[in-house]
mmCIF file of C-alpha atoms (C1' of nucleotides) in Angstrom:
data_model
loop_
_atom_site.group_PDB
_atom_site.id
_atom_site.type_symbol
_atom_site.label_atom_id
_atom_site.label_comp_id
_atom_site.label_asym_id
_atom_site.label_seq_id
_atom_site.Cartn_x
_atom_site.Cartn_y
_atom_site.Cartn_z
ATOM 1 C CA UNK A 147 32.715 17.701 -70.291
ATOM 2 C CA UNK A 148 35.626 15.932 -68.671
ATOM 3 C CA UNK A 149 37.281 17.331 -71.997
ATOM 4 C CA UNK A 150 39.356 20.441 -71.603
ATOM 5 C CA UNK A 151 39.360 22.058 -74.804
ATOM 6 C CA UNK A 152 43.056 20.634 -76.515
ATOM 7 C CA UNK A 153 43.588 23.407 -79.424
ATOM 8 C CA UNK A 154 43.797 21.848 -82.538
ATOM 9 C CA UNK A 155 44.064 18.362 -81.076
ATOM 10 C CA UNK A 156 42.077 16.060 -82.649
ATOM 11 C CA UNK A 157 38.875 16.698 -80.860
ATOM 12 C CA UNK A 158 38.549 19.899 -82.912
ATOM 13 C CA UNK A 159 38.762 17.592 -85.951
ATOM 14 C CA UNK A 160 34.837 16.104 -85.882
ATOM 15 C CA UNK A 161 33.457 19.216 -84.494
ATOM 16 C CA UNK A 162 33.499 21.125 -87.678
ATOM 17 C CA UNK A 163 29.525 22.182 -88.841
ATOM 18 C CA UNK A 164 30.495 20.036 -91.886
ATOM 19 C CA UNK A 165 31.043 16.879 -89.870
ATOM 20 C CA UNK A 166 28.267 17.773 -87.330
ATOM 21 C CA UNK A 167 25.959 17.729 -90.103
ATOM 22 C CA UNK A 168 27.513 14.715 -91.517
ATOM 23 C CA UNK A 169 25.505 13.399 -88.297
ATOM 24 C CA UNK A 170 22.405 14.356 -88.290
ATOM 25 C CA UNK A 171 21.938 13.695 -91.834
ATOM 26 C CA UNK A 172 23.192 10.003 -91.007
ATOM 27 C CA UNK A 173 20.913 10.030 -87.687
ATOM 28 C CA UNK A 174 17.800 10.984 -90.329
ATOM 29 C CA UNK A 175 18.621 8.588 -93.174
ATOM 30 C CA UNK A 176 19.558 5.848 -90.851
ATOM 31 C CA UNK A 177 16.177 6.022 -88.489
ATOM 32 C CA UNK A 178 14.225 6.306 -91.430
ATOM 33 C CA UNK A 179 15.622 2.800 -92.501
ATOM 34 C CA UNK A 180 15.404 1.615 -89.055
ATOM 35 C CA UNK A 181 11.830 1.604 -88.574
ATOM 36 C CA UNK A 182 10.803 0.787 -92.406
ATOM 37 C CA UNK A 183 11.419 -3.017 -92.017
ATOM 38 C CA UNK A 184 8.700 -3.372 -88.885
ATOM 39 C CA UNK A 185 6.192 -0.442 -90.433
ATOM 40 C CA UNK A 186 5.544 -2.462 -93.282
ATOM 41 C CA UNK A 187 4.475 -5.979 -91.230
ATOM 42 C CA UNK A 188 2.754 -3.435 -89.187
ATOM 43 C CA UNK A 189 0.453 -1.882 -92.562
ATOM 44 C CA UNK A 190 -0.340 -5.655 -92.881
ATOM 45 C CA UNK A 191 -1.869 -5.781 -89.690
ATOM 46 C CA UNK A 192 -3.220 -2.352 -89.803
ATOM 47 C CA UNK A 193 -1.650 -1.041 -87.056
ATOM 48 C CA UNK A 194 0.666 1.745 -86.921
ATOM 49 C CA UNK A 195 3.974 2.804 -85.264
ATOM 50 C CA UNK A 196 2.718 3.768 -82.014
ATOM 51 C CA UNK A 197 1.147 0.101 -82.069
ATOM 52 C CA UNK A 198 4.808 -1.015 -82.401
ATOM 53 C CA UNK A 199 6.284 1.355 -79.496
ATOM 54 C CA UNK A 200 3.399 -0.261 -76.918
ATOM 55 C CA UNK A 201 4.207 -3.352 -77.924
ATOM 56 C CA UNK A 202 8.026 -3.317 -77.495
ATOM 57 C CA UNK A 203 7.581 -1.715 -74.044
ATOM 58 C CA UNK A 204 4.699 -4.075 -72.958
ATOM 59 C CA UNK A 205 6.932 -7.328 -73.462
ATOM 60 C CA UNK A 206 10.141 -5.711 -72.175
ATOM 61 C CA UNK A 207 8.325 -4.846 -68.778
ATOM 62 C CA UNK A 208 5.437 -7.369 -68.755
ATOM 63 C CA UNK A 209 2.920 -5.978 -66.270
ATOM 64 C CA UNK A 210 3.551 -2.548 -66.358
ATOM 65 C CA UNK A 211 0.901 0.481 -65.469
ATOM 66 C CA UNK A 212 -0.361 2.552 -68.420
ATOM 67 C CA UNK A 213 1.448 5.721 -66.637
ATOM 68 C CA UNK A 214 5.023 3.824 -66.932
ATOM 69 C CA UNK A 215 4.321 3.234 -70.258
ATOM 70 C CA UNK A 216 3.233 6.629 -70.958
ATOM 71 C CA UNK A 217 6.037 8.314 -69.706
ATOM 72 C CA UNK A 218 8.267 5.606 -71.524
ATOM 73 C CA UNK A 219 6.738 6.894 -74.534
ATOM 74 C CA UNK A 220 6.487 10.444 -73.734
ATOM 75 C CA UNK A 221 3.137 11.019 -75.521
ATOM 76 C CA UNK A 222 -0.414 12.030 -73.604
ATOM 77 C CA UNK A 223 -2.907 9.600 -72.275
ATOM 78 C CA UNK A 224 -5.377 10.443 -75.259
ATOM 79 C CA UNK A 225 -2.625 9.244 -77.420
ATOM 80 C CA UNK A 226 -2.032 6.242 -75.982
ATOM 81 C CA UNK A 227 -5.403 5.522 -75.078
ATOM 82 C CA UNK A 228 -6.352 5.123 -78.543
ATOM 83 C CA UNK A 229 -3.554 2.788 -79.626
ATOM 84 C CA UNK A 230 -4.247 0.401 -76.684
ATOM 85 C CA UNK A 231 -7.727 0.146 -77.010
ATOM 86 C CA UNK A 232 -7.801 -1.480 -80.322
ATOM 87 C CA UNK A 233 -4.421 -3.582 -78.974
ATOM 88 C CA UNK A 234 -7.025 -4.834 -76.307
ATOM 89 C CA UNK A 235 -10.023 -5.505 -78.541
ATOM 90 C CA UNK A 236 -8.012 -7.043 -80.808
ATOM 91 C CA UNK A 237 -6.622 -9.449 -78.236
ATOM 92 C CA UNK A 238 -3.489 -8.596 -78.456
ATOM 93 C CA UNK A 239 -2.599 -6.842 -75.112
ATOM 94 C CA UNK A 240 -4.841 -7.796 -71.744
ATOM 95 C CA UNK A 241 -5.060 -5.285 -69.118
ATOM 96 C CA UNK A 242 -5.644 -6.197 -65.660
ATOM 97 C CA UNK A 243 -6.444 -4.468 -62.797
ATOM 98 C CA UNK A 244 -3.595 -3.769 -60.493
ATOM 99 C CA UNK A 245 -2.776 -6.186 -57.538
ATOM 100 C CA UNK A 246 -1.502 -3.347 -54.970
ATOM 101 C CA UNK A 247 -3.393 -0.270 -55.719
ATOM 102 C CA UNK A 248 -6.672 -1.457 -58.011
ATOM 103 C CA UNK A 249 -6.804 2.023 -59.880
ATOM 104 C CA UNK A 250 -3.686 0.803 -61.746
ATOM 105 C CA UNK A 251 -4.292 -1.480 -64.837
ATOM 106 C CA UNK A 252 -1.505 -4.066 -65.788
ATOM 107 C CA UNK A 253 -0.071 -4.590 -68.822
ATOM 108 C CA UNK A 254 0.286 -7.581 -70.529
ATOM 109 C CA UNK A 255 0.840 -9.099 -73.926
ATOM 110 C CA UNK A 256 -1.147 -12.691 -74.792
ATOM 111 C CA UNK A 257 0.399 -14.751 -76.819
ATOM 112 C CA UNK A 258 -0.800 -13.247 -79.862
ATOM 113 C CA UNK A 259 0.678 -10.239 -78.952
ATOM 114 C CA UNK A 260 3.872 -12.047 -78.109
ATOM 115 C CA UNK A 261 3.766 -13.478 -81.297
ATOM 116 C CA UNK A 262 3.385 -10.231 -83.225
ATOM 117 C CA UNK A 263 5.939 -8.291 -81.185
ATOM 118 C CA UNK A 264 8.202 -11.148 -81.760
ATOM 119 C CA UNK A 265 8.068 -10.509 -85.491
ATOM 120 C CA UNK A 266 8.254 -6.796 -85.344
ATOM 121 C CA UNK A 267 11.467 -7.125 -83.427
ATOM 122 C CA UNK A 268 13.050 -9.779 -85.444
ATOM 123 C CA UNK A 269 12.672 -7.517 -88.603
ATOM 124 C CA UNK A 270 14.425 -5.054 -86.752
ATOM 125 C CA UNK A 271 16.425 -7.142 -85.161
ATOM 126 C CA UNK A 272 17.550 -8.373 -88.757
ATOM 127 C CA UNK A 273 18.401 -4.941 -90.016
ATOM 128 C CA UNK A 274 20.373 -4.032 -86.584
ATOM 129 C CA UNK A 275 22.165 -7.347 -86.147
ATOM 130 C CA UNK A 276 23.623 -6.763 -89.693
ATOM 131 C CA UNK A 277 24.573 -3.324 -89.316
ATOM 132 C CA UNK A 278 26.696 -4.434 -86.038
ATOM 133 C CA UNK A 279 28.628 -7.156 -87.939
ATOM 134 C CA UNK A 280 29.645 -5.014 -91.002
ATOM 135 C CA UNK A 281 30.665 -2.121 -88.622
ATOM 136 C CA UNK A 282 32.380 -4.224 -86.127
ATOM 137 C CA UNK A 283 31.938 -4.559 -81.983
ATOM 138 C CA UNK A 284 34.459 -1.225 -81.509
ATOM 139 C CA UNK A 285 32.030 0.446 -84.152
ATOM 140 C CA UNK A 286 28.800 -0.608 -82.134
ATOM 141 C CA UNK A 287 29.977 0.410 -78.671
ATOM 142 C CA UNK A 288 30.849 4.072 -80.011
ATOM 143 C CA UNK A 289 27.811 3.797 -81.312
ATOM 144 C CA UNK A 290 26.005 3.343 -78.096
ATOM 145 C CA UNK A 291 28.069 5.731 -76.232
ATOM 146 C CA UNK A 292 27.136 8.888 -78.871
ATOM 147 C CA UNK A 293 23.522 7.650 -78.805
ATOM 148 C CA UNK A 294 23.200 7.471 -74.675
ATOM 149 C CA UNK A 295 25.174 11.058 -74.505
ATOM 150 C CA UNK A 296 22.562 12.615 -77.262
ATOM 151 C CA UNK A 297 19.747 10.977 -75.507
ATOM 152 C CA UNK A 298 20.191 13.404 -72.245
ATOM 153 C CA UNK A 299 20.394 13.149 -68.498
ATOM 154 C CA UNK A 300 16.845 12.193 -68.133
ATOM 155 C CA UNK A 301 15.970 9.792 -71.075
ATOM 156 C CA UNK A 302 19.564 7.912 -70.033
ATOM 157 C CA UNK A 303 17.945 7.561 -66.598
ATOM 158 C CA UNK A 304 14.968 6.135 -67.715
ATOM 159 C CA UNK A 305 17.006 3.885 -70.191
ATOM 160 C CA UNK A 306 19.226 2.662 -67.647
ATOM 161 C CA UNK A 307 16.560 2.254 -65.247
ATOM 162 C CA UNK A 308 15.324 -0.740 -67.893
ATOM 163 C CA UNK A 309 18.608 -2.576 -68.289
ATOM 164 C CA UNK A 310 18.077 -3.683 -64.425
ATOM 165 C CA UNK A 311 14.678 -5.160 -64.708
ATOM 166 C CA UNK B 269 29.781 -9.991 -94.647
ATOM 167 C CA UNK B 270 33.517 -10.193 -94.381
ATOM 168 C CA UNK B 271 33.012 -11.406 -90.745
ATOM 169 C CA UNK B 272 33.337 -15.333 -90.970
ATOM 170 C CA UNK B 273 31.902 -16.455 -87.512
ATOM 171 C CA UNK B 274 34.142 -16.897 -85.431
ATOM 172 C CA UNK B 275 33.363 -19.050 -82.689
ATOM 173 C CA UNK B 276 32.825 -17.922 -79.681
ATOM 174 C CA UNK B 277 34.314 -14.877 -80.340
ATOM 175 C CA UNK B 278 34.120 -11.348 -79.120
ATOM 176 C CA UNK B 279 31.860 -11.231 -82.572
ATOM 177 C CA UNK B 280 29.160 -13.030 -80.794
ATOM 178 C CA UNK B 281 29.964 -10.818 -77.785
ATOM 179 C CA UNK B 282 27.601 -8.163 -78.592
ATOM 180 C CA UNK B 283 24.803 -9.758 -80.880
ATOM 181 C CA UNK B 284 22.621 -11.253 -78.515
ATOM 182 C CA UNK B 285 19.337 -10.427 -78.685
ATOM 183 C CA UNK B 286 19.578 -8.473 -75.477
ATOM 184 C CA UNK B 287 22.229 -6.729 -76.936
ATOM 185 C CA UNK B 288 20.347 -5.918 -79.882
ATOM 186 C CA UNK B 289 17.403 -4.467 -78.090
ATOM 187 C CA UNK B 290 19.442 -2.247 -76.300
ATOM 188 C CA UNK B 291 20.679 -0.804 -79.452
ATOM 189 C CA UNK B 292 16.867 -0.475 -80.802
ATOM 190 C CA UNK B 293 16.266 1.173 -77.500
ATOM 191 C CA UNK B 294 19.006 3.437 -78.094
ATOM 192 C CA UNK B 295 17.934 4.352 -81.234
ATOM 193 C CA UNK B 296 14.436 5.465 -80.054
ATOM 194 C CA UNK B 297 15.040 7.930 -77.247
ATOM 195 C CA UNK B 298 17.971 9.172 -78.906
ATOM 196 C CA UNK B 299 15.775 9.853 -81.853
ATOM 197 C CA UNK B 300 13.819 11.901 -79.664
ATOM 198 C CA UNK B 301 16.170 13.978 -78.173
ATOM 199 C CA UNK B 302 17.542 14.559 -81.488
ATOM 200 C CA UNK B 303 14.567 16.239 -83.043
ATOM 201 C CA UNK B 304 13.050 17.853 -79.216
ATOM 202 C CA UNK B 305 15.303 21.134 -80.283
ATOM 203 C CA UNK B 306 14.554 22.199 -83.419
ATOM 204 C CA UNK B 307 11.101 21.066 -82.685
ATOM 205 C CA UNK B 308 10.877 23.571 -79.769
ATOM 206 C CA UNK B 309 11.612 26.167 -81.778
ATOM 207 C CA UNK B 310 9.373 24.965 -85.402
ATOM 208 C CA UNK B 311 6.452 25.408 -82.579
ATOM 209 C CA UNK B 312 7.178 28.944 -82.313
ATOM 210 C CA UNK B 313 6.962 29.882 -85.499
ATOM 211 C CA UNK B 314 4.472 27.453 -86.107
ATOM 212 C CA UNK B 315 6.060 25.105 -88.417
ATOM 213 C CA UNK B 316 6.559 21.076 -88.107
ATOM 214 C CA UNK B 317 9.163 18.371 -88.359
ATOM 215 C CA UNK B 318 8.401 18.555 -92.116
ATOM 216 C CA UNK B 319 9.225 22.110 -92.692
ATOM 217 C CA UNK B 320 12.630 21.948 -91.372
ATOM 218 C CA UNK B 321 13.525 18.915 -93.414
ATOM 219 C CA UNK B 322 13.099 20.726 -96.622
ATOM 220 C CA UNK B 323 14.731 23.620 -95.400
ATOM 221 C CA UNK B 324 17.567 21.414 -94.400
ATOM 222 C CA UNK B 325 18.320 19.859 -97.675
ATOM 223 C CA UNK B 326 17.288 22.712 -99.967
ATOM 224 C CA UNK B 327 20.121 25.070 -97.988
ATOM 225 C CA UNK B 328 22.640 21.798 -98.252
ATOM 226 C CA UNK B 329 21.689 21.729 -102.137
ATOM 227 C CA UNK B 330 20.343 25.087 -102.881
ATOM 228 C CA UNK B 331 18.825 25.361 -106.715
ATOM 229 C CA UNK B 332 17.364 21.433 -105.772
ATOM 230 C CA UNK B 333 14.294 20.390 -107.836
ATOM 231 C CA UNK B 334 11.089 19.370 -106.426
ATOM 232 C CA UNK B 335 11.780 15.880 -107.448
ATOM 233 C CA UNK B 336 15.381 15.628 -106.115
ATOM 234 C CA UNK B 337 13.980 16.899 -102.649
ATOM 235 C CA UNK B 338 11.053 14.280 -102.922
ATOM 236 C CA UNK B 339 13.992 11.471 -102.959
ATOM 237 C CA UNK B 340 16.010 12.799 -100.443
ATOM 238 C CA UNK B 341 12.785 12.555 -98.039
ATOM 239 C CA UNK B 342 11.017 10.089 -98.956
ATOM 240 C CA UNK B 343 7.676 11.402 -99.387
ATOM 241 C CA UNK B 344 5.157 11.611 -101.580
ATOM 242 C CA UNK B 345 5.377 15.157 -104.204
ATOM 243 C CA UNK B 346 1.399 15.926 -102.587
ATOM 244 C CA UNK B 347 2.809 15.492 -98.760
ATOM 245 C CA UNK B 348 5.858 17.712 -99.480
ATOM 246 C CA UNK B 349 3.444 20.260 -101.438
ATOM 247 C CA UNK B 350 1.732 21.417 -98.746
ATOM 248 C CA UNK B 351 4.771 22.157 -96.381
ATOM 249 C CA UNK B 352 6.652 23.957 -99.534
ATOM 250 C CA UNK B 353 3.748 26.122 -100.319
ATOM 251 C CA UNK B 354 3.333 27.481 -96.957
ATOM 252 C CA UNK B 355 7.170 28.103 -96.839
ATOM 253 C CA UNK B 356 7.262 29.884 -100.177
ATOM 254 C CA UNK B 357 3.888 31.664 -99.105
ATOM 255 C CA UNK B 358 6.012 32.847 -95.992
ATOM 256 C CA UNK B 359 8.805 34.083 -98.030
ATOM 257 C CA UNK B 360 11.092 31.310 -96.252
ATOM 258 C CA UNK B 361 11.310 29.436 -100.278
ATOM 259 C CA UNK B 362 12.038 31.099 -103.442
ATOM 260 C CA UNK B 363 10.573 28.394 -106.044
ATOM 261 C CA UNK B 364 12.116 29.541 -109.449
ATOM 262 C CA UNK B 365 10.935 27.818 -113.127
ATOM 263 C CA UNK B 366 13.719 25.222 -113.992
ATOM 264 C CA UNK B 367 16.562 27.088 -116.567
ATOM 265 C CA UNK B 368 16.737 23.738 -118.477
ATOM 266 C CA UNK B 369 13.863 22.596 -118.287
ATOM 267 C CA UNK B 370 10.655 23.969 -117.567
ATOM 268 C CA UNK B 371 8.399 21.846 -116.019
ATOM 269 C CA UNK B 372 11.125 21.835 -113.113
ATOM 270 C CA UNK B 373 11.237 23.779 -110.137
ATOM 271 C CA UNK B 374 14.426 24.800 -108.440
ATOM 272 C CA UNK B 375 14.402 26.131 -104.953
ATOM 273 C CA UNK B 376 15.875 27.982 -102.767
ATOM 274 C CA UNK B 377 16.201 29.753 -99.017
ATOM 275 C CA UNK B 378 15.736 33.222 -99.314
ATOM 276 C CA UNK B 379 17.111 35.184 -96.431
ATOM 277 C CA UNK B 380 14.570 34.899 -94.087
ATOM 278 C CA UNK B 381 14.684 31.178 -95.097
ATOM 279 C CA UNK B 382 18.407 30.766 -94.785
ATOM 280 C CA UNK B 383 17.805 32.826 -90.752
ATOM 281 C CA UNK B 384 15.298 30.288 -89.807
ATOM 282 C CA UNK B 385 17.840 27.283 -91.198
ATOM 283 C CA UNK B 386 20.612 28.328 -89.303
ATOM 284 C CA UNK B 387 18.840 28.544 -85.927
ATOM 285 C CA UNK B 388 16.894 25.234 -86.225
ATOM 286 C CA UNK B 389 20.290 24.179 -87.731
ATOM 287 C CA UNK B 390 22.461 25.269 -84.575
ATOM 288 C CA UNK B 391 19.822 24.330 -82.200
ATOM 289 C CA UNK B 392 20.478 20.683 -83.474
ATOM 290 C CA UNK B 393 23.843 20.778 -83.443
ATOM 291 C CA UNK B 394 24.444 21.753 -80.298
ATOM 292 C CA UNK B 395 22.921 18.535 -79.170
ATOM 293 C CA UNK B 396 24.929 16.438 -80.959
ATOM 294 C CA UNK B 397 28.444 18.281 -80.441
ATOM 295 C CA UNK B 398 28.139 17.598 -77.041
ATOM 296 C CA UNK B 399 27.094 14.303 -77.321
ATOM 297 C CA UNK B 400 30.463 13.844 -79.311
ATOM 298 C CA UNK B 401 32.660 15.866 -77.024
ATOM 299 C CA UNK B 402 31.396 13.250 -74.743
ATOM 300 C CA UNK B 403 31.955 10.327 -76.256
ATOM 301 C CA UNK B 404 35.204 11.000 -77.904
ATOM 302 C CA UNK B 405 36.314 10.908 -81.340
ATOM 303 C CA UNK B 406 36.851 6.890 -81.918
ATOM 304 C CA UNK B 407 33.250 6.584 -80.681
ATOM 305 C CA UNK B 408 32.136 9.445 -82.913
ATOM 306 C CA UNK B 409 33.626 7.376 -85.840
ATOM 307 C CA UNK B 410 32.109 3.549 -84.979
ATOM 308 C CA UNK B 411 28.147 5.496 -84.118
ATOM 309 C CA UNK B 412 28.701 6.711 -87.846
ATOM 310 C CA UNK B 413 29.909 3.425 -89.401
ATOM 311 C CA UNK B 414 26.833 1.961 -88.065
ATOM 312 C CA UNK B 415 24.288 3.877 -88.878
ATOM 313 C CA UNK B 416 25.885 3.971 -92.570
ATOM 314 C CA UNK B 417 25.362 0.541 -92.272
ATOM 315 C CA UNK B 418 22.299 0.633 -91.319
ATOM 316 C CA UNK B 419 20.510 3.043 -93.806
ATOM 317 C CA UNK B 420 21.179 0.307 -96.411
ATOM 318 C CA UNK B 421 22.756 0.742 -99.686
ATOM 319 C CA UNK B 422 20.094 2.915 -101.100
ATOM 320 C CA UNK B 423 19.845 5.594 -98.342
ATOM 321 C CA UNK B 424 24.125 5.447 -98.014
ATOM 322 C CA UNK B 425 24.394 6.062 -102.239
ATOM 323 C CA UNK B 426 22.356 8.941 -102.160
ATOM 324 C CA UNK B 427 24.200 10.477 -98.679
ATOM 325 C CA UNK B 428 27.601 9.364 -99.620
ATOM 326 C CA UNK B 429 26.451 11.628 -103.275
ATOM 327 C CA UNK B 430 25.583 14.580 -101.445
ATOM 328 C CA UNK B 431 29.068 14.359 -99.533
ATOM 329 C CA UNK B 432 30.628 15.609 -102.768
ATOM 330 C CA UNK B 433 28.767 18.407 -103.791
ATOM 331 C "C1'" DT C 278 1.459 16.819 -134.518
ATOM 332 C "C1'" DT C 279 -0.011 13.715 -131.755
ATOM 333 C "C1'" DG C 280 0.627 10.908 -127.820
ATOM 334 C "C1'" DG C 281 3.125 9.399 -123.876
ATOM 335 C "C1'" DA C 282 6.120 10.429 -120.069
ATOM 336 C "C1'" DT C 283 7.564 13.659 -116.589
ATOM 337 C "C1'" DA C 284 7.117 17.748 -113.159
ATOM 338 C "C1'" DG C 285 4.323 19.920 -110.382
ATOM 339 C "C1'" DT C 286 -0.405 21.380 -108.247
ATOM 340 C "C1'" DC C 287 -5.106 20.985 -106.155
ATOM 341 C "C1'" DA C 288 -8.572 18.473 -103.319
ATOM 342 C "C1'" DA C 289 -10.101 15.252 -100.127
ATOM 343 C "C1'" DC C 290 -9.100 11.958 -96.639
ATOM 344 C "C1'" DA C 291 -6.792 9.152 -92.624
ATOM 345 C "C1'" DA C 292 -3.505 8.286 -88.880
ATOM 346 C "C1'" DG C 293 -1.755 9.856 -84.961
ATOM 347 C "C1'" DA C 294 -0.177 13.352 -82.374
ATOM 348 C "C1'" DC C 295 -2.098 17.339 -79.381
ATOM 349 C "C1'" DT C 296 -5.209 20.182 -75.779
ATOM 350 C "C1'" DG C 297 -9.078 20.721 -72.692
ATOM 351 C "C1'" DA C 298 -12.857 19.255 -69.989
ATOM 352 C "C1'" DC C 299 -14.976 15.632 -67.737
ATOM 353 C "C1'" DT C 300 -16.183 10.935 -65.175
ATOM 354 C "C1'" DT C 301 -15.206 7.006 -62.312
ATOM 355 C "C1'" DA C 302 -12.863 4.569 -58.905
ATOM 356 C "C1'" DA C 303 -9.558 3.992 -55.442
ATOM 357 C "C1'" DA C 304 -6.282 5.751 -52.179
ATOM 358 C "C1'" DG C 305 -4.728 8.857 -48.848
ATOM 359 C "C1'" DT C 306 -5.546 12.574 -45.391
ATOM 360 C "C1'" DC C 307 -7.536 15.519 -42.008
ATOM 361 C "C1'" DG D 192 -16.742 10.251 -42.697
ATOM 362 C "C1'" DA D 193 -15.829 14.083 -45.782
ATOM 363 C "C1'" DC D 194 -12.304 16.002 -48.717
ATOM 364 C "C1'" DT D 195 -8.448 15.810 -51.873
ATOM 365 C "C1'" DT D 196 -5.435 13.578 -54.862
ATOM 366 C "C1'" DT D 197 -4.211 10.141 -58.116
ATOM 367 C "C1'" DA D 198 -4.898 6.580 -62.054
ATOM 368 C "C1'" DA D 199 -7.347 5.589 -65.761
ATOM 369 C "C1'" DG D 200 -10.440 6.303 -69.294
ATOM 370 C "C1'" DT D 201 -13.641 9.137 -72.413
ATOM 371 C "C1'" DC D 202 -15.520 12.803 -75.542
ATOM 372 C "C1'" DA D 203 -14.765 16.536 -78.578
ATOM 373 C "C1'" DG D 204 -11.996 19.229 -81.467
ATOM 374 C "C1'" DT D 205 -7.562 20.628 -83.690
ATOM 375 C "C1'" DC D 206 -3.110 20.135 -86.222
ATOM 376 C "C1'" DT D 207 0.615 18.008 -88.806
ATOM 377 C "C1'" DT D 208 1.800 15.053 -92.079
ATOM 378 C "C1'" DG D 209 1.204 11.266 -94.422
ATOM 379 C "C1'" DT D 210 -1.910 9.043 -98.217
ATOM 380 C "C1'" DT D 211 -4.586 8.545 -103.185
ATOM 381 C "C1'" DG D 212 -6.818 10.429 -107.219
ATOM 382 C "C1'" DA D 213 -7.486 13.808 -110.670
ATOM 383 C "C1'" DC D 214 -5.601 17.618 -113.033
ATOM 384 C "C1'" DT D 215 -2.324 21.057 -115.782
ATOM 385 C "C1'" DA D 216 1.955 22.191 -118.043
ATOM 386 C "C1'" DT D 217 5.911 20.913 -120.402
ATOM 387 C "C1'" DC D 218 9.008 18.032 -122.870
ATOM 388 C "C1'" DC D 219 10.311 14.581 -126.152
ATOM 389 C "C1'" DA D 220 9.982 11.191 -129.613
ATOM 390 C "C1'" DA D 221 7.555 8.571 -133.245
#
DNA sequence: TTGGATAGTCAACAAGACTGACTTAAAGTC
DNA sequence: GACTTTAAGTCAGTCTTGTTGACTATCCAA
């Protein structure tokens, strides 16, 4: 982008097929390991990954509608639907409805939720944390920079949009 | 692991919890966007996430036994089955009896197979060259230390192996 | 040669994604 | 006040992709 093309600089050097698929063979191996640590506290519970996603999103941005979250998640109402309604029976997530406009519902974890999305994270917390101190902080900021630029204009919008609240 | 705490440090710098959900956020919609290209074009010719994972690593290790591809994925043989069957039913797979031994199954892309690869393969790839043109080449190397790091030692053996063959 | 281990296949099932059609309630508009 | 749009939720049905259990074929070793 603000790169103009130096021939055989080194920016030619990690552009070769070989090294491109160096990456996403490392993107597949490493996200595979990424969410094993939470999905198997999760089998305990018998809940799933998309139990996991809600969760995570629920406590970042307590008190959020179900169409934030959906579009956070990028999957359909149905979807969702399903995975909250047993979070909600099973007293984990309380939905309330909205204060301003009272066709919106509110999300909110209770403090069993809290207390299960607590663990979730910290297992994958755990598994991140250590990965950042055996690479090193110049290692984990590349790291975020490749990850925001593969992630696109509009997912790094929505991303950003979180770091504010 | 060779890191010995330093104090207040620019170590500590970037492993706040904060920091580390960030990075788990990251991970997530870049995930995503990783696999929304090839998966665009799977849906076209009606195929899954599954289907181009075996075609991935039986064109990186072409002659592969059912087995070896079963421990690159991490499925179970009955899971990967199904998607192999409807590939070699498609004329995507050539499954040949194993020269050695017999009970084994070595596969490969056929031509067809080996057209379909290189699209979903280049469709993929496109994504994440520009995400490295973007971030630059020292970033490129830390977002790969890390996510060696994080796979684990069992994932990283068996992608450092196939680096060599 | 018999018996156990290994490689692969077939069948049935479950989770979690999807689409499509519909209801209810509230908000906004003319 | 009637009409339209929006937010949420529901019902039904499908698909992919994971699971377990039972089975066949082959190899190897006692």
């Amino acid at each position: 982008m603000a790169d103009s093309g130096t021939p055989g600089g080194e920016t030619l050097l990690f552009l070769t097929d070989e090294q491109l698929r160096r990456g996403i063979e490392a993107m597949f191996f490493a996200y595979r390991a990424f969410t094993a640590d939470p999905d198997r506290l999760l089998e305990e519970h018998g809940y799933g990954r998309a139990h996991h996603r809600a969760l995570h999103f629920i406590n970042r941005q307590s008190g959020l509608t179900v169409t934030t979250l959906l579009a956070l998640l990028g999957v359909t109402k149905q979807s969702l639907n399903r995975v909250l309604r047993t979070l909600i029976e099973d007293g984990l997530v309380e939905s309330r409805v909205g204060r301003r406009d009272k066709r919106e519902r509110q999300l909110f974890l209770t403090e069993e939720g809290l207390t299960l999305e607590r663990a979730l994270s910290e297992a994958q917390r755990g598994r991140m944390r250590s990965a950042y101190r055996a690479a090193g902080p110049q290692a984990v900021a590349g790291f975020r920079q490749v990850l925001e630029a593969m992630m696109g204009a509009d997912l790094q919008r929505i991303y950003q949009q979180m770091k504010e609240e």
